[in-house]
Short mmCIF file of C-alpha atoms in Angstrom, two decimals:
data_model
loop_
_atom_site.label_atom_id
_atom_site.label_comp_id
_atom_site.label_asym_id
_atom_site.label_seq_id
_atom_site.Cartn_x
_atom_site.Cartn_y
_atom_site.Cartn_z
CA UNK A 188 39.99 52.83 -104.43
CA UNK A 189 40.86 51.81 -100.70
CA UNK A 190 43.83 53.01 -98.92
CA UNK A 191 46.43 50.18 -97.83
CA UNK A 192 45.63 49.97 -94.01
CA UNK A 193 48.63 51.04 -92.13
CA UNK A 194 49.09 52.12 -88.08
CA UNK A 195 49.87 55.57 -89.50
CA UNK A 196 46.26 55.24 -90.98
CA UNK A 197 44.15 53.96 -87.85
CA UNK A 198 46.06 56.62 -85.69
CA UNK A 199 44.75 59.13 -87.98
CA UNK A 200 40.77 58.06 -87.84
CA UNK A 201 41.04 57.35 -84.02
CA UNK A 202 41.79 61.06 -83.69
CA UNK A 203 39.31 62.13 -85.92
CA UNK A 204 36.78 60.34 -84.27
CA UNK A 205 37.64 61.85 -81.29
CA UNK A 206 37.42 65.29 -82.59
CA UNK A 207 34.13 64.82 -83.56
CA UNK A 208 32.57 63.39 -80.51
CA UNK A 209 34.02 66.71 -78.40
CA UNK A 210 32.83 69.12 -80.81
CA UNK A 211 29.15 67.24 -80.37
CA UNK A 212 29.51 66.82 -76.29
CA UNK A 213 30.74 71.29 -76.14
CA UNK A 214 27.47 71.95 -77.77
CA UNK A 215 24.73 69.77 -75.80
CA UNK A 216 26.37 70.00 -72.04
CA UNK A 217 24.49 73.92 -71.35
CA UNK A 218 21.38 72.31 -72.35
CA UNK A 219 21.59 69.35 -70.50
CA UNK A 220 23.07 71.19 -67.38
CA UNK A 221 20.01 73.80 -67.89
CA UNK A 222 17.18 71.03 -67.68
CA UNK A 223 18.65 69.58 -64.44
CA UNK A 224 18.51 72.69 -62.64
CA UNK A 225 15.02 73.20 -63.16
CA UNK A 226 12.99 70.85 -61.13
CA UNK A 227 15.78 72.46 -57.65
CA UNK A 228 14.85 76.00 -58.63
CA UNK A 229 11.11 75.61 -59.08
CA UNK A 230 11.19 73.37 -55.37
CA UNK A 231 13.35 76.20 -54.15
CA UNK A 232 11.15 78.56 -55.34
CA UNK A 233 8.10 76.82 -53.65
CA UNK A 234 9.69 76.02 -50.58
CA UNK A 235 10.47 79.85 -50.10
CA UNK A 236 7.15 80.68 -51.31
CA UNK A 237 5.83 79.00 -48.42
CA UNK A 238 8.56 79.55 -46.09
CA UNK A 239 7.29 83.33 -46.71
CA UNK A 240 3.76 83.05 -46.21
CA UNK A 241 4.14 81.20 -42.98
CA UNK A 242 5.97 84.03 -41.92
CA UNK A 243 4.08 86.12 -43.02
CA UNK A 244 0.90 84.68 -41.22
CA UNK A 245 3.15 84.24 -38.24
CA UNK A 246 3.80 87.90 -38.20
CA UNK A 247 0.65 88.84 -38.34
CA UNK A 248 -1.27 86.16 -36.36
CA UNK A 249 0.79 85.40 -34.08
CA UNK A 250 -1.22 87.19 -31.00
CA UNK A 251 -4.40 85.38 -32.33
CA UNK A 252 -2.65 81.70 -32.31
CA UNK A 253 -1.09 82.22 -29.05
CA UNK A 254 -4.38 83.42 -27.47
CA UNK A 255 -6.67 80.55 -28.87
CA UNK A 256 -3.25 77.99 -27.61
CA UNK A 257 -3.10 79.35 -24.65
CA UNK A 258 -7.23 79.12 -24.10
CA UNK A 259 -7.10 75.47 -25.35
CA UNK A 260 -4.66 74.50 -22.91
CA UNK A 261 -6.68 76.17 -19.61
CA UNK A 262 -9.98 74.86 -21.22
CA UNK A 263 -7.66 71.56 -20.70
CA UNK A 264 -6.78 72.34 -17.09
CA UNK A 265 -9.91 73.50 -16.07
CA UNK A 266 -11.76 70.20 -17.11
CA UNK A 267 -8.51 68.23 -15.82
CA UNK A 268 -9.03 70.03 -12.64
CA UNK A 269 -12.50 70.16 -12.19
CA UNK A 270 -12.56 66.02 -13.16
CA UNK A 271 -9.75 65.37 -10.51
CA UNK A 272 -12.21 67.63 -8.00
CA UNK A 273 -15.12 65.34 -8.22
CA UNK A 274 -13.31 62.11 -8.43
CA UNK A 275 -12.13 63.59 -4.88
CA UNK A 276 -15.48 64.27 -3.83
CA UNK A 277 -17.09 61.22 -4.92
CA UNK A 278 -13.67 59.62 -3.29
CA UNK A 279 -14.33 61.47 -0.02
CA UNK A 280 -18.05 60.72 -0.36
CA UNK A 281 -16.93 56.73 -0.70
CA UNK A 282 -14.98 56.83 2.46
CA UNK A 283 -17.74 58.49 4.23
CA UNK A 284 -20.20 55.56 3.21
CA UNK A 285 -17.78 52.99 4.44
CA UNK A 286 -17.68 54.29 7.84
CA UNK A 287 -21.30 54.85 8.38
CA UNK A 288 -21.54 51.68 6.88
CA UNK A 289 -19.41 50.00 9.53
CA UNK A 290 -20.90 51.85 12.35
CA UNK A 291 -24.53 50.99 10.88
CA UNK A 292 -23.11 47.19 10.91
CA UNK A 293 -21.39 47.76 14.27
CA UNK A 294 -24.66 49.04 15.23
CA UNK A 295 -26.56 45.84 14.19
CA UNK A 296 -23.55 43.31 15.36
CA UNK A 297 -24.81 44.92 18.99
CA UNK A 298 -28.33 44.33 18.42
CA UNK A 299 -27.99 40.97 17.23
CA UNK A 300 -25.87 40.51 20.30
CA UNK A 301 -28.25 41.51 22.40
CA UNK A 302 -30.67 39.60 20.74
CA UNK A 303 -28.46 36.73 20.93
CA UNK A 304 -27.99 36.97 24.62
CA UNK A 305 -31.81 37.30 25.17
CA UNK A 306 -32.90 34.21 23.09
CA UNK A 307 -30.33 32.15 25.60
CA UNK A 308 -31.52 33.80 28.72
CA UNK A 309 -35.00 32.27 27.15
CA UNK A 310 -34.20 29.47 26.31
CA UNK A 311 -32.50 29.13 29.92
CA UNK A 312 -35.81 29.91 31.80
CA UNK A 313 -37.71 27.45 28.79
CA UNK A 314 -35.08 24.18 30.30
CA UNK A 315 -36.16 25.09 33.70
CA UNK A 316 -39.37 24.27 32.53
CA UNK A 317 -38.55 21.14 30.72
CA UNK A 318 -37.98 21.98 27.09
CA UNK A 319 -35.32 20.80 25.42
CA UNK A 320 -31.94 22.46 24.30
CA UNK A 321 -32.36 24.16 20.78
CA UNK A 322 -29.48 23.85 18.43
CA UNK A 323 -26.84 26.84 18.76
CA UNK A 324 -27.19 29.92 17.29
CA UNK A 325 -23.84 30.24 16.06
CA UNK A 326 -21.22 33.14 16.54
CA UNK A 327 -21.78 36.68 15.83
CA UNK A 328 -19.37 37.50 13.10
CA UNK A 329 -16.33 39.86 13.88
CA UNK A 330 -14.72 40.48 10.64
CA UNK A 331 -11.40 43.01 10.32
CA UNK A 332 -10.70 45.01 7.64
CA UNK A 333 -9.18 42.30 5.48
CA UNK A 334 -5.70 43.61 3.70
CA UNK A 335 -5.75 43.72 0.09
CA UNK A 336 -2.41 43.02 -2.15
CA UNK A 337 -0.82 46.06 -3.21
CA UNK A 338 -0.31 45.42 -6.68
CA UNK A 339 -3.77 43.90 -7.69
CA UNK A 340 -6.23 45.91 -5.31
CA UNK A 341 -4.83 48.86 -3.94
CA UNK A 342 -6.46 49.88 -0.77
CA UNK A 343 -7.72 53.55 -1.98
CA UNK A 344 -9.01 54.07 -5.83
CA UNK A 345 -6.90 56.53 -7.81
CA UNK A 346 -7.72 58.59 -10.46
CA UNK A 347 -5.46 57.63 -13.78
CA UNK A 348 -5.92 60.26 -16.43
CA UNK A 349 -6.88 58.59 -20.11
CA UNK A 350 -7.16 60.37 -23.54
CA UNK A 351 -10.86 61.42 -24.12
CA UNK A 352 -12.58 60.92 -27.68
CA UNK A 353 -12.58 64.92 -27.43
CA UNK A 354 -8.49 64.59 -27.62
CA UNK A 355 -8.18 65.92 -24.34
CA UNK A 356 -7.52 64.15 -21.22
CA UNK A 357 -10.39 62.37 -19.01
CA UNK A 358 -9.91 60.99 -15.59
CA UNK A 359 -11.56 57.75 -15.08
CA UNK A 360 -11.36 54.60 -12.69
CA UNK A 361 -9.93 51.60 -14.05
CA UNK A 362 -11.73 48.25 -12.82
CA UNK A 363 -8.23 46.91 -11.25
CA UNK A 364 -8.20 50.23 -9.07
CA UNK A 365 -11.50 49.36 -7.27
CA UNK A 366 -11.64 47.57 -4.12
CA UNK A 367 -14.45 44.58 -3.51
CA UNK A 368 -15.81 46.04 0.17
CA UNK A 369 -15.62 43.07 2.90
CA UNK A 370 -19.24 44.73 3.84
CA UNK A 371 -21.49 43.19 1.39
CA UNK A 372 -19.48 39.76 2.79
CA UNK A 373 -20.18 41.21 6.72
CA UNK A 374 -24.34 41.52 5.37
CA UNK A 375 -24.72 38.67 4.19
CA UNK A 376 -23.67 36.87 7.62
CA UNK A 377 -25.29 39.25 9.27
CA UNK A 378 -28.41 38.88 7.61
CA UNK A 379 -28.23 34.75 7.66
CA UNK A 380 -27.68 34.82 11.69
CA UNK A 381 -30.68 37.62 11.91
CA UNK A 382 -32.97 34.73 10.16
CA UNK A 383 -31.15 32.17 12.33
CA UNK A 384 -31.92 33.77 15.02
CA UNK A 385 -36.09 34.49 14.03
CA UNK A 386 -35.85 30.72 13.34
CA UNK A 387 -34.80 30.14 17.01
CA UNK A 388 -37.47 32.96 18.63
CA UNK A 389 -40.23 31.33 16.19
CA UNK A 390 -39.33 27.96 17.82
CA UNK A 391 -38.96 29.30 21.26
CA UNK A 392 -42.41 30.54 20.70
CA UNK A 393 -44.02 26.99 19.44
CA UNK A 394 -42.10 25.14 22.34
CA UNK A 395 -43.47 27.79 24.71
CA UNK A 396 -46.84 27.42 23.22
CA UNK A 397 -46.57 23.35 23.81
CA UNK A 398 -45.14 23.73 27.36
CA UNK A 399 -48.11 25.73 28.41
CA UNK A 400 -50.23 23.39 27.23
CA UNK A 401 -48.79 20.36 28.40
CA UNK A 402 -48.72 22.45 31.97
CA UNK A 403 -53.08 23.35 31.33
CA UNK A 404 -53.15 19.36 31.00
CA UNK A 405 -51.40 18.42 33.61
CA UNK A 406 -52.91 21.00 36.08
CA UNK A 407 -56.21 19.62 34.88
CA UNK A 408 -55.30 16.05 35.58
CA UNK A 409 -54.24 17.41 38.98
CA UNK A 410 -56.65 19.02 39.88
CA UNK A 411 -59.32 16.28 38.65
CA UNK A 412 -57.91 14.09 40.54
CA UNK A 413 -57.80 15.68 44.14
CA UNK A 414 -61.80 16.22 43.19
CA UNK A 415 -61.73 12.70 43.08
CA UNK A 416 -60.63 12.83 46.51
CA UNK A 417 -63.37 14.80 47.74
CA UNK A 418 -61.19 17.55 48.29
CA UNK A 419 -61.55 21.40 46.91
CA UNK A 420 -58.04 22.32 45.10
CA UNK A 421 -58.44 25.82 46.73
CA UNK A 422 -58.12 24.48 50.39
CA UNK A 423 -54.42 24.28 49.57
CA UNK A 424 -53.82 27.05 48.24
CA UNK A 425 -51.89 29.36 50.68
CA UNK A 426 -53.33 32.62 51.14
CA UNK A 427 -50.89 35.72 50.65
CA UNK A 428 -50.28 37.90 53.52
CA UNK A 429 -48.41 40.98 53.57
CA UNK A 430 -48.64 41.73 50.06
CA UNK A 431 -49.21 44.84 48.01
CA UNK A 432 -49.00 47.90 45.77
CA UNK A 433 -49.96 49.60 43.19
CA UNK A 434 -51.46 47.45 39.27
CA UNK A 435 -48.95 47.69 37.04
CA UNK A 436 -49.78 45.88 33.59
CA UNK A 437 -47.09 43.93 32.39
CA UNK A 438 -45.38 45.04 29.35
CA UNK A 439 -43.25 43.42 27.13
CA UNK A 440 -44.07 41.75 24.09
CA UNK A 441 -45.94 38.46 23.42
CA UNK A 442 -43.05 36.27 24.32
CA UNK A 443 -42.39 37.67 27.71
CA UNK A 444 -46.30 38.33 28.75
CA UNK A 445 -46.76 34.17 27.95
CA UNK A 446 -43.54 32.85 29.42
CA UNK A 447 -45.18 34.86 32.70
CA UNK A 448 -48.21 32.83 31.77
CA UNK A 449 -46.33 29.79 31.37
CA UNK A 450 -43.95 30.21 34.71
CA UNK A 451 -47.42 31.15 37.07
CA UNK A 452 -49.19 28.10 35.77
CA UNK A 453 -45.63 25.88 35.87
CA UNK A 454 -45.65 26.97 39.89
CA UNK A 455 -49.00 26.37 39.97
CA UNK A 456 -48.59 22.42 38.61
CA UNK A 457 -45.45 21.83 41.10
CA UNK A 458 -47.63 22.85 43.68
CA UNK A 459 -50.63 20.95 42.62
CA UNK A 460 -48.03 17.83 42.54
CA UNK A 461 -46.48 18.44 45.87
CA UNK A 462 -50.53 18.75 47.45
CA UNK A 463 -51.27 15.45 45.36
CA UNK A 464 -47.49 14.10 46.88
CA UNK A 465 -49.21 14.45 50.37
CA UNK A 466 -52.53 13.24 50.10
CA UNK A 467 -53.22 9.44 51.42
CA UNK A 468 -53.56 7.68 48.30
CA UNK A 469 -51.60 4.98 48.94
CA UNK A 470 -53.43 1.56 50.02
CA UNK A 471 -52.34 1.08 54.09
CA UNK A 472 -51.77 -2.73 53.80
CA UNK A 473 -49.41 -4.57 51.62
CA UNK A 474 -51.84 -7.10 50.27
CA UNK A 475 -54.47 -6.32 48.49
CA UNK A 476 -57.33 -5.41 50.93
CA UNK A 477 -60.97 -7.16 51.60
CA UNK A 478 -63.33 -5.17 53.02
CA UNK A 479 -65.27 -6.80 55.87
CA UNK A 480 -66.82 -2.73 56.69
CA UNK A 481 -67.13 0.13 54.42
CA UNK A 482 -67.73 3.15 55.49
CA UNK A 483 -71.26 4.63 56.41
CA UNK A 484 -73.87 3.05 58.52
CA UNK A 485 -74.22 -0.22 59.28
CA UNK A 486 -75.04 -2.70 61.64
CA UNK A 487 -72.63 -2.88 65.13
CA UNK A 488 -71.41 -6.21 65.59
CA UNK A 489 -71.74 -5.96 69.38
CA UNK A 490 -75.38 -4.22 69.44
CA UNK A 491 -76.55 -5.39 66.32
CA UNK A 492 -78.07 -2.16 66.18
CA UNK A 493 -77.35 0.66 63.20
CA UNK A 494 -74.46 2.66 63.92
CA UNK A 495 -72.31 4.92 62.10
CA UNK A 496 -68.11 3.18 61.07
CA UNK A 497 -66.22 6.20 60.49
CA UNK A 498 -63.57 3.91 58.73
CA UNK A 499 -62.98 1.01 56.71
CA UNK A 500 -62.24 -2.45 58.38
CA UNK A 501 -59.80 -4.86 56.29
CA UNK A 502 -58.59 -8.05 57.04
CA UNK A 503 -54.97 -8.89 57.61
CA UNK A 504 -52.67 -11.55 59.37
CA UNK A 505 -51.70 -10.58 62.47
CA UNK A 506 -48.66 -9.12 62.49
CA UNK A 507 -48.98 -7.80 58.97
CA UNK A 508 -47.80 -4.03 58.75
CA UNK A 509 -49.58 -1.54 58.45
CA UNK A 510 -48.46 1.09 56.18
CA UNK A 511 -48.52 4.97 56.35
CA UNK A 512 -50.80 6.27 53.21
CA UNK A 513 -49.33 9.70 52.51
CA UNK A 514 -46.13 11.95 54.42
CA UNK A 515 -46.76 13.23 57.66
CA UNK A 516 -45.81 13.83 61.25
CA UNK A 517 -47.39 11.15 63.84
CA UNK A 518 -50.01 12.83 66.47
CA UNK A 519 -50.88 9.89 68.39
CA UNK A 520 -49.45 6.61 69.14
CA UNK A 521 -51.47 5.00 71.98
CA UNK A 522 -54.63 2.98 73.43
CA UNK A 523 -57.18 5.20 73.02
CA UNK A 524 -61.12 3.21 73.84
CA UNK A 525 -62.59 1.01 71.35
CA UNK A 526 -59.64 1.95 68.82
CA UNK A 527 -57.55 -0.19 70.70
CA UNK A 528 -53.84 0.41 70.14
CA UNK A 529 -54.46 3.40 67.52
CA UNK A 530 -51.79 5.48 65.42
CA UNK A 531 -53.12 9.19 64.14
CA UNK A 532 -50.86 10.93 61.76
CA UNK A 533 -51.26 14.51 60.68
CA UNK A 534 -50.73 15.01 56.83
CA UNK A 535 -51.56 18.48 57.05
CA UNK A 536 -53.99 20.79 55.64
CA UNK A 537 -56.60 19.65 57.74
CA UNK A 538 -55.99 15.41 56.93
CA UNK A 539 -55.81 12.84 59.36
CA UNK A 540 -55.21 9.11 58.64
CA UNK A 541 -56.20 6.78 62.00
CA UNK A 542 -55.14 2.99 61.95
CA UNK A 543 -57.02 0.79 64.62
CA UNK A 544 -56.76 -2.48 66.68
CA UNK A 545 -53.33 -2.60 66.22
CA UNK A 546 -51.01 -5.59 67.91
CA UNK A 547 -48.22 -3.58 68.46
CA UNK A 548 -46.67 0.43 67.37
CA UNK A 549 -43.80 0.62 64.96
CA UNK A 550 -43.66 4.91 65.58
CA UNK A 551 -43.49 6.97 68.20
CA UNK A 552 -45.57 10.43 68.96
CA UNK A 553 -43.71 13.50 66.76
CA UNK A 554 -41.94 11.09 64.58
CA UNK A 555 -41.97 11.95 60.67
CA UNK A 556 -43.15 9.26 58.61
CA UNK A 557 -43.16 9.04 55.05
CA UNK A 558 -45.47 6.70 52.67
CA UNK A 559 -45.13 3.49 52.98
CA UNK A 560 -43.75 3.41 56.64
CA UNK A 561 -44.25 1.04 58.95
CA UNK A 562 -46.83 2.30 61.69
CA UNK A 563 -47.75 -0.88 63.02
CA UNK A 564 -48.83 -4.68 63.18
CA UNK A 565 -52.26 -5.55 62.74
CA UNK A 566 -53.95 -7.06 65.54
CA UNK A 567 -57.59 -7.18 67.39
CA UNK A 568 -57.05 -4.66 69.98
CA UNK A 569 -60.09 -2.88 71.44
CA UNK A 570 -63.16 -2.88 70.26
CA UNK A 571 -62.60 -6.11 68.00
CA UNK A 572 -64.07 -9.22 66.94
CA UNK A 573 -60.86 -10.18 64.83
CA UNK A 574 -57.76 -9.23 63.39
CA UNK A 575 -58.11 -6.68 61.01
CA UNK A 576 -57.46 -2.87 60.39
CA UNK A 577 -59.69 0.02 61.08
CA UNK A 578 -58.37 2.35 58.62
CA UNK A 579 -59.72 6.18 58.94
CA UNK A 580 -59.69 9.31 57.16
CA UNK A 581 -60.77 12.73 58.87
CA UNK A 582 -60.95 16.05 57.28
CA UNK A 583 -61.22 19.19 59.97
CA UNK A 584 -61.81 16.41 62.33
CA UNK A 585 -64.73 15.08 60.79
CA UNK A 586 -64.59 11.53 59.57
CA UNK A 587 -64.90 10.99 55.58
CA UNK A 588 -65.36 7.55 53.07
CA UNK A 589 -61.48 6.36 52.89
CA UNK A 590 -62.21 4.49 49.72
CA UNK A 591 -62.38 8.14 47.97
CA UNK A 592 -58.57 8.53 48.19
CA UNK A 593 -57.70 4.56 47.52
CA UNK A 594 -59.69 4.68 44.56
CA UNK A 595 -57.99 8.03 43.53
CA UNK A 596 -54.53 6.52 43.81
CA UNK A 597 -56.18 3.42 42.11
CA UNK A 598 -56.86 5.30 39.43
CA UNK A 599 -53.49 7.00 38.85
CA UNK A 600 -51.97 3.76 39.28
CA UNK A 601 -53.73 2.34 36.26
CA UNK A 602 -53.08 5.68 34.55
CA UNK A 603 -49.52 4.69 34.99
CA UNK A 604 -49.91 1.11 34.58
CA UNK A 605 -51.02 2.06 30.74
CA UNK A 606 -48.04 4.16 30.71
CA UNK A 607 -45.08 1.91 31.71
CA UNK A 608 -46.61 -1.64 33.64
CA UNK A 609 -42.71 -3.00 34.06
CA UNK A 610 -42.18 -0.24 35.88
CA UNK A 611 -44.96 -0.34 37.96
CA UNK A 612 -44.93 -3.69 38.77
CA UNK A 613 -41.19 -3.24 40.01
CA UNK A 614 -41.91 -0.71 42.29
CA UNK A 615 -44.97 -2.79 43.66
CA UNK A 616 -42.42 -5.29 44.72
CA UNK A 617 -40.86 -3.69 47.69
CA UNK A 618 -43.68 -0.91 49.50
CA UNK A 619 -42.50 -1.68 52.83
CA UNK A 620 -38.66 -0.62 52.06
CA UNK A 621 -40.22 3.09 51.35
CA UNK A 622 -40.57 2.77 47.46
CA UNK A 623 -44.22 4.66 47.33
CA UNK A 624 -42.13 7.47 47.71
CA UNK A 625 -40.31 6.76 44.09
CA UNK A 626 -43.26 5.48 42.60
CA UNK A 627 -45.93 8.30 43.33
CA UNK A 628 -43.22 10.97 41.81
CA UNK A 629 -42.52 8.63 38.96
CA UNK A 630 -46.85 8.19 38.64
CA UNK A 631 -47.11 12.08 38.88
CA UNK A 632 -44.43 12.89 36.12
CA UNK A 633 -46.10 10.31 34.06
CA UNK A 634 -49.37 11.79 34.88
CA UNK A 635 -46.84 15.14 33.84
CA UNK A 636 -46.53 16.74 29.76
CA UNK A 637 -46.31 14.02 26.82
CA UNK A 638 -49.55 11.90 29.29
#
């Protein structure tokens, strides 16, 4: 049977209900409280446990720990020390190859100087001789120590310590701490001007080479054609007097020994030219001549009997001038027998010229005459049957064939006609205004290298 529901009622099972859930809570709170603590105690317990035996251990190895710490740390130093001692030396050893390597290219900067200065000292003497200007050799490098920037490339490598794979430390050099040397730069001009420079000797060499062979020609040439003459190339050679001493070979190395070569036979050529320069090769009247006499015997035209002409006889207006054949100082300038009105000029070296049955003298005794002057007018002085010129070459005083030397300088006029005829014919145009003089040096350097 249910109870009428009442607030007297409720009250009284609220309570109740309450009772019971206390009297449940007092008697599970120890056991609950109990399997908290366990999992702190057992930690606690382990924790001290361990706490213990590291003290333990501590106590009783300490000495051993410290001893092996305190050998692993100067096992440390010594290798740190030791690493930063031959990154010193090798440092030290660096620096030491940079300076001999600057003397050593100081050192070759004065030889190629040298070297320099003695390929243009050549190649002076090789112009004297007529070769031509080389291109330059260029300048011999100077190069500073170039600065480096300070943050990029310092100027001296430093050690920077780095963990090893060991787990110590290890010195090493970083790539940004090393410094790119100007020298290897310095070489490399250095070395490009040294084979500049061979280039320039090897040349030197082959121009020197040509020059002395041009000079052999030419000498040849020269001296073929004073044979022509009739004349022996060692009659004007001056002998040497008052020289001496003891035979020294000539050193020096190939170079020098054929540039001596080259410089005797060079003298030798100018004064084969200046001999050729003085012989009478050129023709001693304006027009060209026709021979009425040759030289040799022949029949006199007074005697009609065989006689010897020490000359050549060609005919000429009178009046025309007659023309000095080669340089020389005038001996004679007077009537002298059958020559009639005669002019002798000395050329030296033993030569003569005479020119005969002249109308009237154009130079006086001791005057210097070159070729091509004026000497005189043709005429039929003396022993003449007409005007004409008695033209004579003598040699020590004994008379010799004239037409050797005309057809000498006939020959090295065609030589030079094959040459350059403009400029031959130009010069023929005015002989009595002194051109021979012009055109025999301009025949002779034709006859000269490149001929």
């Amino acid at each position: 049977m249910m109870r009428p529901i009442s607030p007297s009622n409720v009250s009284a099972d609220g309570a109740a209900r309450r009772r019971d859930r206390l009297a449940k809570g007092s008697t599970r709170g120890p056991a609950l409280r109990r399997s908290r603590l366990a999992p702190v105690l057992a930690v606690a317990l382990c924790a001290s446990t361990v706490w213990a035996g590291a003290t333990t251990y501590y106590i009783v190895f300490r000495d051993e720990m410290l001893g092996r710490f305190f050998v692993q740390v100067r096992t440390v130093e010594l290798a740190y020390q030791e690493r930063v001692g031959a990154l010193q030396s090798q440092v030290e050893h660096m620096v030491s190859e940079r300076i001999r390597s600057r003397e050593g290219f100081e050192s070759r900067l004065g030889a190629l100087a040298e070297r320099q200065a003695l390929i243009e000292r050549r190649q002076g003497i090789l112009a004297s001789l007529g070769a031509p200007e080389p291109a330059t050799t260029g300048a011999i490098p100077v190069m500073p120590p170039e600065p480096a920037p300070a943050l990029q490339q310092p100027q001296k490598p430093f050690p920077t310590p780095e963990p090893s794979e060991a787990g110590g430390l290890d010195l090493r050099m970083r790539g940004g701490d090393r410094v790119e040397a100007p020298e290897r730069r310095l070489g490399l001009r250095l070395a490009s001007l040294d084979a500049r420079l061979d280039q320039l000797a090897d040349r030197q060499s082959e121009v020197l080479s040509d020059l002395a062979a041009k000079t052999a020609r030419t000498t040849g040439r020269l001296r073929s054609l004073i044979a022509r003459a009739g004349l022996d190339p060692s009659r004007f050679e001056k002998p040497e007097r008052g020289v001496g001493g003891p035979l020294v070979p000539l050193t020096g190395d190939a170079f020098d020994r054929a540039l001596a070569e080259a410089q005797r036979s060079s003298e030798e050529e100018q004064r084969l030219r200046q001999t050729v320069a003085t012989l009478p090769l050129r023709k001693p009247l304006v027009e060209d001549a026709v021979y009425t006499s040759t030289f040799g015997a022949r029949l006199d035209p007074f005697t009609r009997g065989l006689a010897l002409h020490t000359g050549i006889d060609m005919r000429a207006e009178h009046g025309a001038p007659a023309l000095a054949t080669a340089a020389g100082r005038v001996t004679m300038a007077e009537a002298n027998g059958g020559y009639g009105n005669m002019v002798e000029v000395d050329h030296g070296h033993g030569l003569v010229t005479r020119y005969a049955h002249l109308a009237r003298f154009s130079v006086a005794v001791g005057q210097r005459v070159e070729a091509g002057t004026v000497v005189g007018r043709v005429g039929s002085t003396g022993r003449s049957t007409g005007n004409h010129l008695h033209y004579e070459v003598r040699i020590d005083g004994e008379p010799v064939d004239p037409q050797r030397f005309l057809k000498a300088g006939a020959g090295l006029a065609e030589e030079a006609a094959d040459a350059d005829p403009p400029a031959l014919d130009a010069d023929r145009d005015g002989p009595v205004t002194g051109s021979w003089i012009a055109w025999s040096k301009a025949q002779l350097q034709k006859l000269g290298p490149g001929q």
